[in-house]
Short mmCIF file of C-alpha atoms and ligand atoms in Angstrom, two decimals:
data_model
loop_
_atom_site.label_atom_id
_atom_site.label_comp_id
_atom_site.label_asym_id
_atom_site.label_seq_id
_atom_site.Cartn_x
_atom_site.Cartn_y
_atom_site.Cartn_z
CA MET O 529 -13.28 -19.01 1.97
CA GLN O 530 -16.79 -16.89 1.18
CA LYS O 531 -17.76 -15.06 -1.71
CA LYS O 532 -16.64 -11.18 -1.42
CA ASN O 533 -20.25 -10.31 -2.38
CA PRO O 534 -22.32 -13.05 -3.79
CA THR O 535 -24.59 -12.22 -6.30
CA SER O 536 -26.49 -14.78 -9.07
CA ALA O 537 -24.99 -16.10 -12.19
CA ASP O 538 -26.72 -14.79 -14.35
CA THR O 539 -25.38 -11.66 -13.14
CA ARG O 540 -22.14 -12.67 -14.13
CA THR O 541 -19.91 -11.05 -17.13
CA THR O 542 -16.59 -10.68 -17.18
CA ALA O 543 -13.91 -8.02 -17.25
CA ALA O 544 -11.88 -9.51 -19.90
CA ALA O 545 -14.57 -7.63 -22.45
CA ASP O 546 -13.55 -5.01 -21.28
CA LEU O 547 -9.98 -4.92 -22.16
CA ALA O 548 -7.79 -4.67 -25.83
CA ASP O 549 -5.96 -7.98 -24.34
CA ALA O 550 -8.27 -10.49 -22.95
CA ALA O 551 -5.18 -12.69 -21.84
CA LEU O 552 -4.31 -9.87 -19.27
CA PHE O 553 -7.44 -11.77 -17.58
CA ARG O 554 -6.47 -14.44 -15.46
CA GLU O 555 -8.91 -16.72 -14.00
CA GLN O 556 -5.75 -18.82 -12.61
CA ALA O 557 -2.58 -18.65 -10.42
CA TYR O 558 0.60 -18.60 -11.56
CA VAL O 559 3.40 -20.75 -10.33
CA ASN O 560 6.12 -21.24 -11.89
CA ALA O 561 5.73 -20.15 -14.97
CA GLU O 562 2.35 -22.23 -15.65
CA TRP O 563 -0.97 -21.19 -15.33
CA VAL O 564 -2.57 -23.20 -12.40
CA GLY O 565 -5.82 -23.96 -10.33
CA GLN O 566 -9.43 -24.31 -10.98
CA PRO O 567 -11.97 -20.77 -11.00
CA ALA O 568 -13.69 -21.27 -7.30
CA LEU O 569 -13.90 -18.18 -6.05
CA ASP O 570 -16.09 -15.06 -7.14
CA ILE O 571 -15.01 -11.20 -7.59
CA ALA O 572 -17.53 -9.02 -7.64
CA ASP O 573 -17.90 -5.28 -9.28
CA PRO O 574 -18.11 -2.75 -6.10
CA ALA O 575 -19.78 -1.20 -8.44
CA SER O 576 -22.34 -2.87 -9.33
CA GLY O 577 -22.65 -6.26 -7.26
CA GLU O 578 -22.08 -8.00 -10.85
CA VAL O 579 -19.36 -10.93 -10.20
CA ILE O 580 -16.76 -10.30 -12.78
CA GLY O 581 -14.54 -13.49 -12.60
CA SER O 582 -13.38 -16.02 -10.16
CA VAL O 583 -9.93 -17.46 -9.33
CA PRO O 584 -8.61 -20.62 -7.70
CA GLN O 585 -8.89 -21.41 -4.05
CA LEU O 586 -5.79 -22.78 -3.28
CA ASP O 587 -4.16 -24.59 -0.26
CA ALA O 588 -1.20 -24.87 1.61
CA ALA O 589 -0.06 -27.63 -0.39
CA ASP O 590 0.26 -24.83 -3.35
CA ALA O 591 1.38 -22.95 -1.31
CA ARG O 592 4.82 -24.97 -0.63
CA ALA O 593 4.46 -25.18 -4.81
CA ALA O 594 5.10 -22.26 -4.81
CA VAL O 595 7.87 -21.62 -2.45
CA ASP O 596 9.61 -25.26 -4.25
CA ALA O 597 9.38 -23.27 -7.56
CA ALA O 598 10.97 -20.21 -6.39
CA HIS O 599 13.30 -21.89 -3.56
CA ALA O 600 14.85 -23.96 -7.00
CA ALA O 601 15.29 -20.75 -8.87
CA PHE O 602 16.53 -18.79 -6.10
CA ARG O 603 21.11 -19.28 -6.65
CA PRO O 604 20.41 -19.24 -10.96
CA TRP O 605 17.82 -15.79 -10.37
CA ALA O 606 21.13 -14.58 -7.99
CA GLY O 607 23.30 -15.04 -9.71
CA LEU O 608 22.63 -13.75 -12.96
CA LEU O 609 24.35 -10.52 -13.50
CA PRO O 610 22.38 -7.35 -11.82
CA GLN O 611 21.99 -5.93 -15.62
CA GLU O 612 20.60 -8.72 -16.78
CA ARG O 613 17.98 -8.79 -13.85
CA GLY O 614 17.40 -5.24 -14.59
CA ALA O 615 16.58 -6.14 -18.11
CA ILE O 616 14.07 -8.41 -17.54
CA LEU O 617 12.64 -6.46 -14.57
CA ARG O 618 12.45 -2.74 -17.75
CA ARG O 619 11.03 -5.24 -20.30
CA TRP O 620 8.26 -5.72 -17.86
CA PHE O 621 7.77 -1.94 -16.94
CA ARG O 622 7.83 -1.61 -20.53
CA LEU O 623 4.91 -4.29 -20.84
CA ILE O 624 3.09 -2.18 -17.76
CA GLU O 625 3.41 0.87 -19.13
CA GLY O 626 1.68 -0.68 -22.75
CA ALA O 627 -0.65 -2.09 -20.73
CA ARG O 628 -1.81 0.56 -18.48
CA GLU O 629 -5.26 1.08 -19.63
CA ASP O 630 -6.38 -2.34 -19.56
CA LEU O 631 -4.59 -2.21 -16.15
CA ALA O 632 -6.47 0.38 -14.98
CA ARG O 633 -9.95 -0.37 -16.13
CA LEU O 634 -9.15 -4.40 -14.82
CA MET O 635 -8.44 -2.68 -11.45
CA VAL O 636 -11.39 -0.45 -11.43
CA ARG O 637 -13.79 -3.26 -12.01
CA GLU O 638 -12.67 -5.21 -9.18
CA GLN O 639 -11.67 -2.40 -6.34
CA GLY O 640 -14.21 -0.01 -7.59
CA LYS O 641 -12.04 3.42 -8.13
CA PRO O 642 -12.16 6.37 -10.51
CA LEU O 643 -10.68 5.44 -13.67
CA SER O 644 -7.86 8.11 -13.33
CA GLU O 645 -7.24 7.15 -10.21
CA ALA O 646 -6.58 3.61 -11.65
CA ARG O 647 -4.44 5.17 -14.36
CA GLY O 648 -2.32 7.06 -11.68
CA GLU O 649 -1.95 3.79 -9.79
CA ILE O 650 -0.57 1.98 -12.48
CA ASP O 651 1.54 4.95 -13.82
CA TYR O 652 2.94 4.67 -9.79
CA GLY O 653 2.95 0.57 -9.89
CA ALA O 654 4.86 0.94 -12.53
CA SER O 655 7.62 3.41 -11.72
CA PHE O 656 8.61 1.34 -8.84
CA VAL O 657 9.42 -1.27 -11.33
CA GLU O 658 11.35 1.26 -13.63
CA PHE O 659 13.02 2.36 -10.35
CA TYR O 660 14.56 -1.00 -9.31
CA ALA O 661 15.53 -2.48 -12.66
CA GLU O 662 17.87 0.73 -12.37
CA GLU O 663 18.86 0.41 -8.52
CA ALA O 664 20.06 -3.13 -9.37
CA ARG O 665 23.37 -2.04 -11.79
CA ARG O 666 24.19 0.24 -7.98
CA PRO O 667 27.19 -0.40 -6.22
CA ASN O 668 26.53 -3.47 -3.15
CA ILE O 669 29.60 -4.04 -2.22
CA GLU O 670 31.21 -1.01 0.52
CA GLY O 671 34.84 -1.14 0.95
CA ILE O 672 36.33 -0.50 4.71
CA THR O 673 39.45 1.01 6.54
CA SER O 674 40.72 -2.69 8.32
CA HIS O 675 41.37 -1.73 11.68
CA LEU O 676 43.28 -5.26 11.46
CA PRO O 677 46.78 -5.59 10.49
CA ASP O 678 47.33 -7.35 7.34
CA ALA O 679 43.70 -7.45 6.47
CA GLU O 680 40.89 -6.05 3.78
CA VAL O 681 37.62 -5.98 4.62
CA GLU O 682 34.27 -5.58 2.54
CA LEU O 683 30.67 -5.67 2.77
CA TRP O 684 28.96 -7.61 0.46
CA ARG O 685 24.85 -7.00 0.47
CA GLU O 686 23.42 -10.43 -0.87
CA PRO O 687 19.50 -11.60 -1.06
CA VAL O 688 18.14 -13.43 1.93
CA GLY O 689 16.72 -16.06 -1.22
CA VAL O 690 12.46 -16.49 -1.25
CA ALA O 691 10.47 -13.50 -0.57
CA ALA O 692 6.30 -13.55 0.47
CA LEU O 693 4.73 -10.70 -0.57
CA ILE O 694 0.92 -10.15 0.88
CA THR O 695 -0.51 -7.12 -0.25
CA PRO O 696 -4.10 -5.81 0.32
CA TRP O 697 -7.06 -4.01 -2.08
CA ASN O 698 -6.97 -0.20 -1.97
CA PHE O 699 -3.36 -0.31 -4.08
CA PRO O 700 -3.64 -3.40 -6.33
CA CYS O 701 -0.96 -3.35 -8.61
CA ALA O 702 1.14 -0.29 -6.95
CA MET O 703 1.08 -2.54 -3.64
CA ILE O 704 2.86 -4.88 -5.65
CA THR O 705 5.04 -3.68 -7.95
CA ARG O 706 6.84 -1.62 -4.73
CA LYS O 707 7.56 -4.59 -3.26
CA ALA O 708 8.05 -6.94 -5.46
CA ALA O 709 10.54 -4.77 -7.82
CA ALA O 710 12.75 -3.92 -4.40
CA ALA O 711 12.70 -8.05 -4.07
CA LEU O 712 14.10 -9.21 -7.76
CA ALA O 713 16.55 -6.45 -8.49
CA ILE O 714 18.39 -7.91 -5.71
CA GLY O 715 18.33 -11.20 -6.68
CA CYS O 716 15.77 -12.71 -4.73
CA PRO O 717 12.31 -14.86 -6.02
CA VAL O 718 9.04 -13.89 -4.92
CA VAL O 719 5.41 -15.98 -4.17
CA VAL O 720 3.13 -13.52 -3.67
CA HIS O 721 -0.65 -13.70 -2.13
CA PRO O 722 -2.92 -10.85 -3.24
CA SER O 723 -5.56 -9.52 -1.39
CA SER O 724 -8.77 -12.08 -2.02
CA GLU O 725 -10.90 -8.88 -3.18
CA THR O 726 -8.40 -7.83 -6.03
CA PRO O 727 -6.87 -10.86 -7.36
CA PHE O 728 -6.77 -10.40 -11.37
CA SER O 729 -4.64 -7.28 -11.13
CA ALA O 730 -2.07 -9.28 -9.46
CA LEU O 731 -3.36 -11.59 -11.89
CA ALA O 732 -2.80 -9.45 -14.68
CA LEU O 733 0.57 -8.39 -13.64
CA ALA O 734 1.83 -11.80 -13.61
CA GLU O 735 0.82 -12.61 -17.41
CA LEU O 736 3.03 -9.58 -17.98
CA ALA O 737 5.41 -10.89 -16.16
CA ALA O 738 5.66 -14.05 -18.26
CA ARG O 739 5.87 -12.40 -21.12
CA ALA O 740 9.01 -10.07 -20.23
CA GLY O 741 11.07 -13.29 -19.87
CA PHE O 742 11.44 -14.25 -15.60
CA PRO O 743 12.37 -17.69 -15.22
CA ALA O 744 10.10 -20.33 -13.63
CA GLY O 745 9.41 -20.33 -10.46
CA VAL O 746 10.71 -16.33 -9.69
CA PHE O 747 7.16 -14.77 -9.71
CA ASN O 748 4.65 -16.38 -8.48
CA VAL O 749 0.96 -15.95 -7.33
CA VAL O 750 -0.58 -17.68 -5.61
CA THR O 751 -4.86 -17.39 -4.29
CA GLY O 752 -7.11 -18.36 -1.97
CA SER O 753 -7.16 -18.87 1.79
CA ALA O 754 -5.18 -15.91 2.85
CA ARG O 755 -5.18 -17.42 6.59
CA GLU O 756 -3.55 -21.35 4.87
CA ILE O 757 -0.96 -19.80 2.35
CA VAL O 758 0.24 -17.21 4.87
CA GLY O 759 0.38 -19.32 7.37
CA GLU O 760 2.45 -22.32 5.71
CA TRP O 761 4.83 -19.31 4.41
CA CYS O 762 5.23 -18.04 8.04
CA ALA O 763 5.99 -21.39 8.93
CA ASP O 764 8.29 -21.98 5.72
CA ALA O 765 11.94 -21.88 6.93
CA ARG O 766 12.50 -21.17 3.81
CA VAL O 767 10.74 -18.15 2.99
CA ARG O 768 13.55 -15.94 4.53
CA ALA O 769 11.59 -12.48 4.24
CA LEU O 770 7.96 -11.59 4.44
CA SER O 771 6.33 -8.14 3.77
CA PHE O 772 3.38 -7.24 4.45
CA THR O 773 0.83 -4.43 3.53
CA GLY O 774 -2.24 -3.64 5.36
CA SER O 775 -4.03 -3.90 8.80
CA THR O 776 -1.89 -3.38 11.40
CA GLN O 777 -4.26 -6.21 13.52
CA ILE O 778 -3.27 -8.75 10.93
CA GLY O 779 0.59 -7.43 10.85
CA ARG O 780 0.52 -8.42 14.04
CA LEU O 781 -0.40 -11.60 13.43
CA LEU O 782 2.26 -12.50 11.01
CA TYR O 783 4.71 -10.51 12.96
CA ALA O 784 4.37 -13.29 15.65
CA GLN O 785 3.79 -16.14 13.00
CA SER O 786 7.09 -14.95 11.52
CA ALA O 787 9.24 -15.50 15.04
CA PRO O 788 9.31 -19.31 14.58
CA ASN O 789 12.00 -19.01 11.97
CA ILE O 790 13.62 -15.35 12.21
CA LYS O 791 12.69 -13.63 8.97
CA ARG O 792 13.38 -10.03 8.04
CA LEU O 793 9.73 -8.44 7.55
CA VAL O 794 8.92 -5.51 6.08
CA MET O 795 5.51 -4.26 7.50
CA GLU O 796 3.63 -1.19 5.77
CA LEU O 797 0.30 -0.71 8.28
CA GLY O 798 -2.61 1.03 9.28
CA GLY O 799 -2.11 5.06 9.30
CA HIS O 800 -4.62 7.85 10.92
CA ALA O 801 -3.19 10.76 9.95
CA PRO O 802 -3.59 14.28 10.89
CA PHE O 803 -3.68 16.78 9.56
CA ILE O 804 -3.33 20.26 11.56
CA VAL O 805 -4.31 23.74 9.55
CA LEU O 806 -2.49 26.83 11.80
CA ALA O 807 -4.42 30.49 11.66
CA ASP O 808 -1.07 31.33 9.10
CA ALA O 809 -1.69 28.91 6.23
CA ASN O 810 -2.93 30.00 3.04
CA LEU O 811 -6.92 28.69 3.73
CA ASP O 812 -7.58 28.09 -0.37
CA GLN O 813 -4.09 25.80 0.10
CA ALA O 814 -5.27 24.01 2.96
CA VAL O 815 -8.69 23.02 1.96
CA GLU O 816 -7.86 21.84 -1.48
CA GLU O 817 -4.90 20.03 -0.04
CA ALA O 818 -7.51 18.75 2.89
CA VAL O 819 -9.63 17.68 -0.20
CA LYS O 820 -7.26 15.57 -1.69
CA ALA O 821 -5.23 14.14 2.07
CA LYS O 822 -9.42 12.78 2.71
CA TYR O 823 -11.42 11.74 -0.44
CA ALA O 824 -8.40 9.98 -2.20
CA THR O 825 -9.19 6.76 -3.04
CA SER O 826 -12.92 6.56 -2.42
CA GLY O 827 -11.12 7.49 1.19
CA GLN O 828 -9.26 4.13 1.68
CA ASP O 829 -6.09 5.44 2.06
CA CYS O 830 -3.39 4.06 4.24
CA LEU O 831 -2.73 7.86 3.87
CA GLY O 832 -6.11 8.89 4.15
CA ALA O 833 -6.10 11.78 6.58
CA ASN O 834 -8.57 10.55 9.80
CA ARG O 835 -8.11 13.44 11.98
CA PHE O 836 -8.09 17.77 10.97
CA TYR O 837 -7.50 19.94 13.56
CA ILE O 838 -7.77 23.41 12.93
CA GLU O 839 -6.48 26.45 15.55
CA ALA O 840 -9.29 27.85 16.50
CA PRO O 841 -8.90 31.45 14.43
CA ILE O 842 -10.22 29.46 10.85
CA TYR O 843 -11.65 26.66 12.71
CA GLU O 844 -15.58 28.16 11.42
CA GLU O 845 -13.92 29.48 7.92
CA PHE O 846 -11.99 26.13 7.05
CA CYS O 847 -15.07 24.22 8.38
CA ALA O 848 -18.01 26.18 5.86
CA ARG O 849 -14.96 25.40 2.63
CA PHE O 850 -14.12 22.09 3.80
CA THR O 851 -17.63 21.20 3.14
CA ALA O 852 -19.17 23.59 0.75
CA ALA O 853 -15.94 21.69 -1.33
CA SER O 854 -16.62 18.43 -0.30
CA GLN O 855 -20.06 18.44 -0.90
CA ALA O 856 -18.87 19.45 -5.09
CA LEU O 857 -17.18 16.00 -5.15
CA SER O 858 -19.46 13.87 -7.41
CA ILE O 859 -19.83 10.21 -6.94
CA GLY O 860 -20.53 7.36 -9.03
CA PRO O 861 -18.75 3.79 -10.85
CA GLY O 862 -15.29 4.55 -11.52
CA MET O 863 -15.96 3.71 -14.44
CA GLU O 864 -17.60 7.15 -15.11
CA ASP O 865 -14.68 8.77 -13.53
CA PRO O 866 -16.05 10.40 -10.59
CA ALA O 867 -14.33 11.93 -7.57
CA ILE O 868 -14.99 9.07 -5.67
CA GLY O 869 -16.20 5.84 -6.34
CA PRO O 870 -17.69 2.83 -3.91
CA LEU O 871 -16.01 1.35 -1.56
CA ILE O 872 -14.81 -1.86 -1.57
CA ASN O 873 -17.28 -4.06 1.02
CA ALA O 874 -20.61 -3.84 3.06
CA GLY O 875 -17.82 -4.21 6.13
CA ALA O 876 -16.79 -0.65 5.58
CA VAL O 877 -19.67 0.94 4.87
CA ALA O 878 -20.85 0.05 8.28
CA LYS O 879 -17.62 1.19 9.63
CA GLN O 880 -18.30 4.19 8.09
CA GLU O 881 -21.87 4.54 9.74
CA GLU O 882 -19.91 3.49 12.86
CA HIS O 883 -17.89 6.18 12.74
CA VAL O 884 -20.40 8.30 12.67
CA ALA O 885 -22.85 7.20 14.75
CA ASP O 886 -20.78 6.83 17.30
CA ALA O 887 -19.54 10.41 17.19
CA LEU O 888 -23.27 11.95 16.69
CA GLU O 889 -23.32 10.21 20.07
CA HIS O 890 -20.32 11.89 21.38
CA GLY O 891 -21.63 15.70 20.49
CA ALA O 892 -19.98 16.19 17.34
CA ARG O 893 -22.25 18.13 14.35
CA GLN O 894 -22.42 16.41 10.52
CA LEU O 895 -22.14 19.34 7.75
CA CYS O 896 -22.53 17.13 4.93
CA GLY O 897 -23.04 13.40 3.99
CA GLY O 898 -23.90 10.10 5.03
CA PRO O 899 -24.79 6.63 2.46
CA ARG O 900 -26.11 7.29 -1.02
CA PRO O 901 -28.30 3.83 -1.55
CA ASP O 902 -30.16 5.50 -4.78
CA LEU O 903 -26.05 4.65 -5.93
CA GLY O 904 -26.25 0.89 -5.03
CA PRO O 905 -25.25 -0.80 -1.00
CA LEU O 906 -22.25 0.27 -1.36
CA TYR O 907 -21.56 4.43 -2.01
CA TYR O 908 -21.32 6.68 0.88
CA ALA O 909 -21.00 10.34 0.09
CA PRO O 910 -18.11 12.51 1.39
CA THR O 911 -18.99 13.57 5.26
CA VAL O 912 -18.12 16.38 7.47
CA LEU O 913 -18.10 15.92 11.07
CA ALA O 914 -17.67 18.92 12.64
CA ASP O 915 -15.97 19.67 16.87
CA VAL O 916 -15.45 15.65 17.05
CA PRO O 917 -14.01 15.39 20.35
CA ASP O 918 -10.80 12.94 21.63
CA GLY O 919 -13.12 10.49 22.78
CA ALA O 920 -14.91 9.47 19.99
CA LYS O 921 -13.99 6.56 17.31
CA ILE O 922 -12.84 7.90 14.62
CA MET O 923 -9.50 9.76 16.27
CA HIS O 924 -8.68 6.52 17.18
CA ASP O 925 -9.43 3.87 14.81
CA GLU O 926 -8.43 4.22 11.27
CA THR O 927 -11.98 5.01 9.65
CA PHE O 928 -11.36 4.33 5.57
CA GLY O 929 -13.78 5.55 3.94
CA PRO O 930 -15.17 9.62 2.93
CA VAL O 931 -15.96 10.85 6.75
CA ALA O 932 -13.10 13.60 7.51
CA ALA O 933 -13.51 14.78 12.00
CA LEU O 934 -12.59 17.96 12.39
CA THR O 935 -11.71 19.45 15.44
CA SER O 936 -10.24 23.17 16.81
CA PHE O 937 -7.19 23.31 18.92
CA LYS O 938 -5.33 26.02 20.34
CA THR O 939 -1.27 25.74 20.59
CA GLU O 940 1.30 24.42 19.29
CA ASP O 941 1.79 21.99 22.14
CA GLU O 942 -1.50 20.80 22.87
CA VAL O 943 -2.03 20.47 18.90
CA VAL O 944 1.59 18.05 18.40
CA GLU O 945 0.26 16.07 22.11
CA ARG O 946 -3.49 14.99 20.44
CA ALA O 947 -1.24 14.69 16.54
CA ASN O 948 0.77 11.87 18.70
CA SER O 949 -2.19 10.64 20.96
CA THR O 950 -1.97 7.48 18.55
CA GLU O 951 -0.73 4.04 17.80
CA TYR O 952 0.28 4.76 14.68
CA GLY O 953 2.43 6.90 13.46
CA LEU O 954 2.55 6.97 8.59
CA VAL O 955 1.73 10.39 7.79
CA ALA O 956 0.99 13.46 9.25
CA TYR O 957 0.04 16.51 7.38
CA LEU O 958 0.81 20.41 7.85
CA HIS O 959 -0.61 23.57 6.61
CA THR O 960 1.53 27.08 7.71
CA GLN O 961 3.53 29.91 6.40
CA ASN O 962 5.91 30.01 9.10
CA PRO O 963 8.98 28.54 8.63
CA ARG O 964 9.89 27.65 12.50
CA LEU O 965 7.02 26.04 13.24
CA ILE O 966 7.93 23.97 10.05
CA TYR O 967 11.09 22.89 11.33
CA ARG O 968 9.90 22.57 14.68
CA MET O 969 6.37 20.89 14.46
CA SER O 970 8.17 18.21 11.84
CA ARG O 971 10.63 17.46 14.04
CA SER O 972 8.16 16.13 17.12
CA LEU O 973 5.38 14.52 14.90
CA GLU O 974 6.12 11.10 15.52
CA PHE O 975 4.78 10.33 11.86
CA GLY O 976 7.58 8.46 9.72
CA MET O 977 6.34 10.89 6.62
CA VAL O 978 5.01 14.62 7.14
CA ALA O 979 3.87 16.67 4.19
CA VAL O 980 4.02 20.17 5.05
CA ASN O 981 1.84 22.68 3.05
CA ARG O 982 0.82 19.70 0.27
CA THR O 983 -0.49 16.35 0.22
CA LYS O 984 1.13 14.56 -2.81
CA ILE O 985 4.65 12.85 -1.00
CA THR O 986 4.54 9.46 -2.64
CA GLY O 987 7.16 7.97 -5.15
CA ALA O 988 9.78 5.62 -6.12
CA PRO O 989 12.64 7.84 -4.71
CA ILE O 990 11.66 8.29 -1.57
CA PRO O 991 11.49 5.74 1.42
CA PHE O 992 7.71 5.16 2.27
CA GLY O 993 6.55 4.00 6.05
CA GLY O 994 5.38 4.69 9.12
CA MET O 995 7.02 4.62 12.59
CA LYS O 996 4.99 3.68 15.79
CA GLN O 997 2.59 0.21 14.99
CA SER O 998 2.19 1.58 11.48
CA GLY O 999 4.85 -0.57 10.43
CA ILE O 1000 8.75 -2.30 10.56
CA GLY O 1001 11.11 -0.69 7.59
CA ARG O 1002 10.80 1.63 4.09
CA GLU O 1003 9.08 0.34 0.95
CA GLY O 1004 10.64 2.58 -2.38
CA ALA O 1005 14.63 3.91 -3.13
CA ARG O 1006 17.16 2.61 -2.14
CA GLN O 1007 16.15 1.10 1.23
CA GLY O 1008 13.65 -0.84 0.20
CA MET O 1009 15.97 -3.43 -1.04
CA GLU O 1010 17.15 -3.08 2.68
CA ALA O 1011 14.51 -6.66 3.83
CA PHE O 1012 15.51 -8.57 0.75
CA SER O 1013 19.35 -8.62 1.08
CA GLU O 1014 21.42 -9.78 4.06
CA ILE O 1015 25.50 -7.94 4.61
CA LYS O 1016 28.03 -10.06 4.49
CA TYR O 1017 31.30 -9.43 5.93
CA VAL O 1018 34.50 -10.57 4.41
CA CYS O 1019 37.83 -10.44 5.84
CA ARG O 1020 40.66 -11.90 4.26
CA ASP O 1021 44.29 -11.77 5.25
CA TRP O 1022 46.92 -10.51 2.36
CA ARG O 1023 49.93 -11.62 4.08
P1 LIG D 685 -5.73 -7.02 5.66
O1 LIG D 685 -7.10 -7.33 6.24
O2 LIG D 685 -4.75 -7.12 7.12
O3 LIG D 685 -5.49 -7.54 4.02
C1 LIG D 685 -4.00 -7.46 3.72
C2 LIG D 685 -3.31 -8.52 3.05
O4 LIG D 685 -3.33 -10.33 4.46
C3 LIG D 685 -4.98 -9.72 2.05
O5 LIG D 685 -3.37 -9.72 1.43
C4 LIG D 685 -5.40 -10.36 2.94
O6 LIG D 685 -5.62 -11.91 2.13
C5 LIG D 685 -4.77 -11.16 4.28
N1 LIG D 685 -4.56 -11.45 4.65
C6 LIG D 685 -6.27 -11.31 5.47
N2 LIG D 685 -5.95 -11.97 6.98
C7 LIG D 685 -4.57 -12.56 7.02
C8 LIG D 685 -5.08 -13.91 7.24
N3 LIG D 685 -4.93 -14.20 9.21
N4 LIG D 685 -3.40 -14.47 7.66
C9 LIG D 685 -2.26 -13.91 6.95
N5 LIG D 685 -3.00 -12.81 5.52
C10 LIG D 685 -4.38 -12.56 6.26
O7 LIG D 685 -5.70 -5.58 5.22
P2 LIG D 685 -6.84 -4.86 4.08
O8 LIG D 685 -7.97 -4.68 4.46
O9 LIG D 685 -6.61 -5.87 2.59
O10 LIG D 685 -6.37 -3.12 3.23
C11 LIG D 685 -6.86 -2.11 4.42
C12 LIG D 685 -5.16 -1.95 5.26
O11 LIG D 685 -4.30 -2.14 4.48
C13 LIG D 685 -5.56 -0.71 5.75
O12 LIG D 685 -5.58 -0.81 7.51
C14 LIG D 685 -4.71 -0.11 5.33
O13 LIG D 685 -3.64 0.92 6.09
C15 LIG D 685 -3.38 -0.75 5.19
N6 LIG D 685 -3.00 -0.29 4.00
C16 LIG D 685 -0.98 0.61 4.61
C17 LIG D 685 -0.23 0.78 2.79
C18 LIG D 685 1.10 0.86 3.81
O14 LIG D 685 1.82 1.61 2.66
N7 LIG D 685 1.37 1.36 5.33
C19 LIG D 685 -0.51 0.47 2.15
C20 LIG D 685 -1.83 0.10 1.59
C21 LIG D 685 -2.91 -0.33 2.60
P3 LIG D 685 -7.37 -11.46 2.33
O15 LIG D 685 -8.10 -10.49 1.32
O16 LIG D 685 -7.59 -12.99 1.01
O17 LIG D 685 -8.00 -12.13 3.06
#
């Protein structure tokens, strides 16, 4: 595997120096309650390019060993009372809460996001652990009125077995807890492959899981080549569920690799959110929410608005106000808590440049923004493009950065058709004061989530997920446990 961002050895610092509890910084993987492997893959701080530490490059044999441990732990873990599993999850939640500042700082060092966003992610990530610690106790047996004489029928919800969790770099904590807490609560041990861009947050969660008292083999984190490790898990029939968050491209691959042994799948994939503003919308509110929908996580968010459809009578005014708001955003290293931090790597910057150049070739106008090499190679300023035609790349490819594409529309039918003309279906944003339009358009937009007159909609109690090629299944809520469980039907004769 390539080094993430090769730098000379003399620029190396260690992220542990930033932490009150230095033991949260781990440079080994965590398998069967042991720290294993030797640091080999360098991880760099996107803000400075400095190497902040290294993690092991484990391989298929290590991945198999993690499944051996998880498989051995399955029956005893599933056999605990739900409230016993819940008590361990609750301890984990409290430890995460207690380590909030360290976890946030560690995340800023490896991921680059602004410090207050990192704190928000720790809170969001912890909320899933708290939610599922409680959900573990809810009844999981359903009685049904019998359709057979002299028989009693019942449905039991049972854990499937070992679950493999594969997570991306943009939310290095919450994407793990959202999956792991649901799986662990219902009784499934987990093997986790975190993104090789951001493994330290996962390893800190493993350290806290060890302190919380999860039995050996129940929570494992394996770092290294995703192709080898995840490939091994896909091929291993003992891994009964695979939960992936990442790009649609890799999701397709894992879907195919999971077919031979018919795994339960959860896929939280890419998005290409439309942000629709009707002429009757509260424009102040629409602009404020548009800034959040575009620039959260420095634009590197699956919920990020990619395309802005503004009704013709307010188009020029929205363009002007949104451009002014974009230009007012601060940009800098995440530790200084700006609005926008560095992007994750050079590939992400290249993608912004490609989408902007292509849009301009298609006749778009650039109203502000562009690269910020004065700050460093990974900085890209909030960028607004107006009059972007539907044929431009940015109107159908995920940009995953701080570039906004604006266009105008004239009718409801037109905007719904254009908004739906994508392979993605994760979230759509709608701004209008008209209740009939809110109802009608929420119905006709083909997205798993519709946010009306607001941007923040996520949280542990809601089923998060997309339609079409944005994914399969839901995370969070009661539904988040479904992929990790199966229904068993029992019919008892009582004669
Ligand atoms: P990615 O490239 O698809 O990687 C995601 C995970 O898959 C990482 O752990 C990665 O490991 C692993 N992976 C990469 N190649 C693999 C392969 N050939 N076989 C098996 N595993 C492989 O996605 P990303 O760049 O990390 O994340 C950005 C994407 O995630 C965007 O598309 C975004 O929309 C999506 N996302 C979706 C949601 C949601 O809830 N719907 C949330 C957040 C992000 P390595 O890092 O080691 O390569």
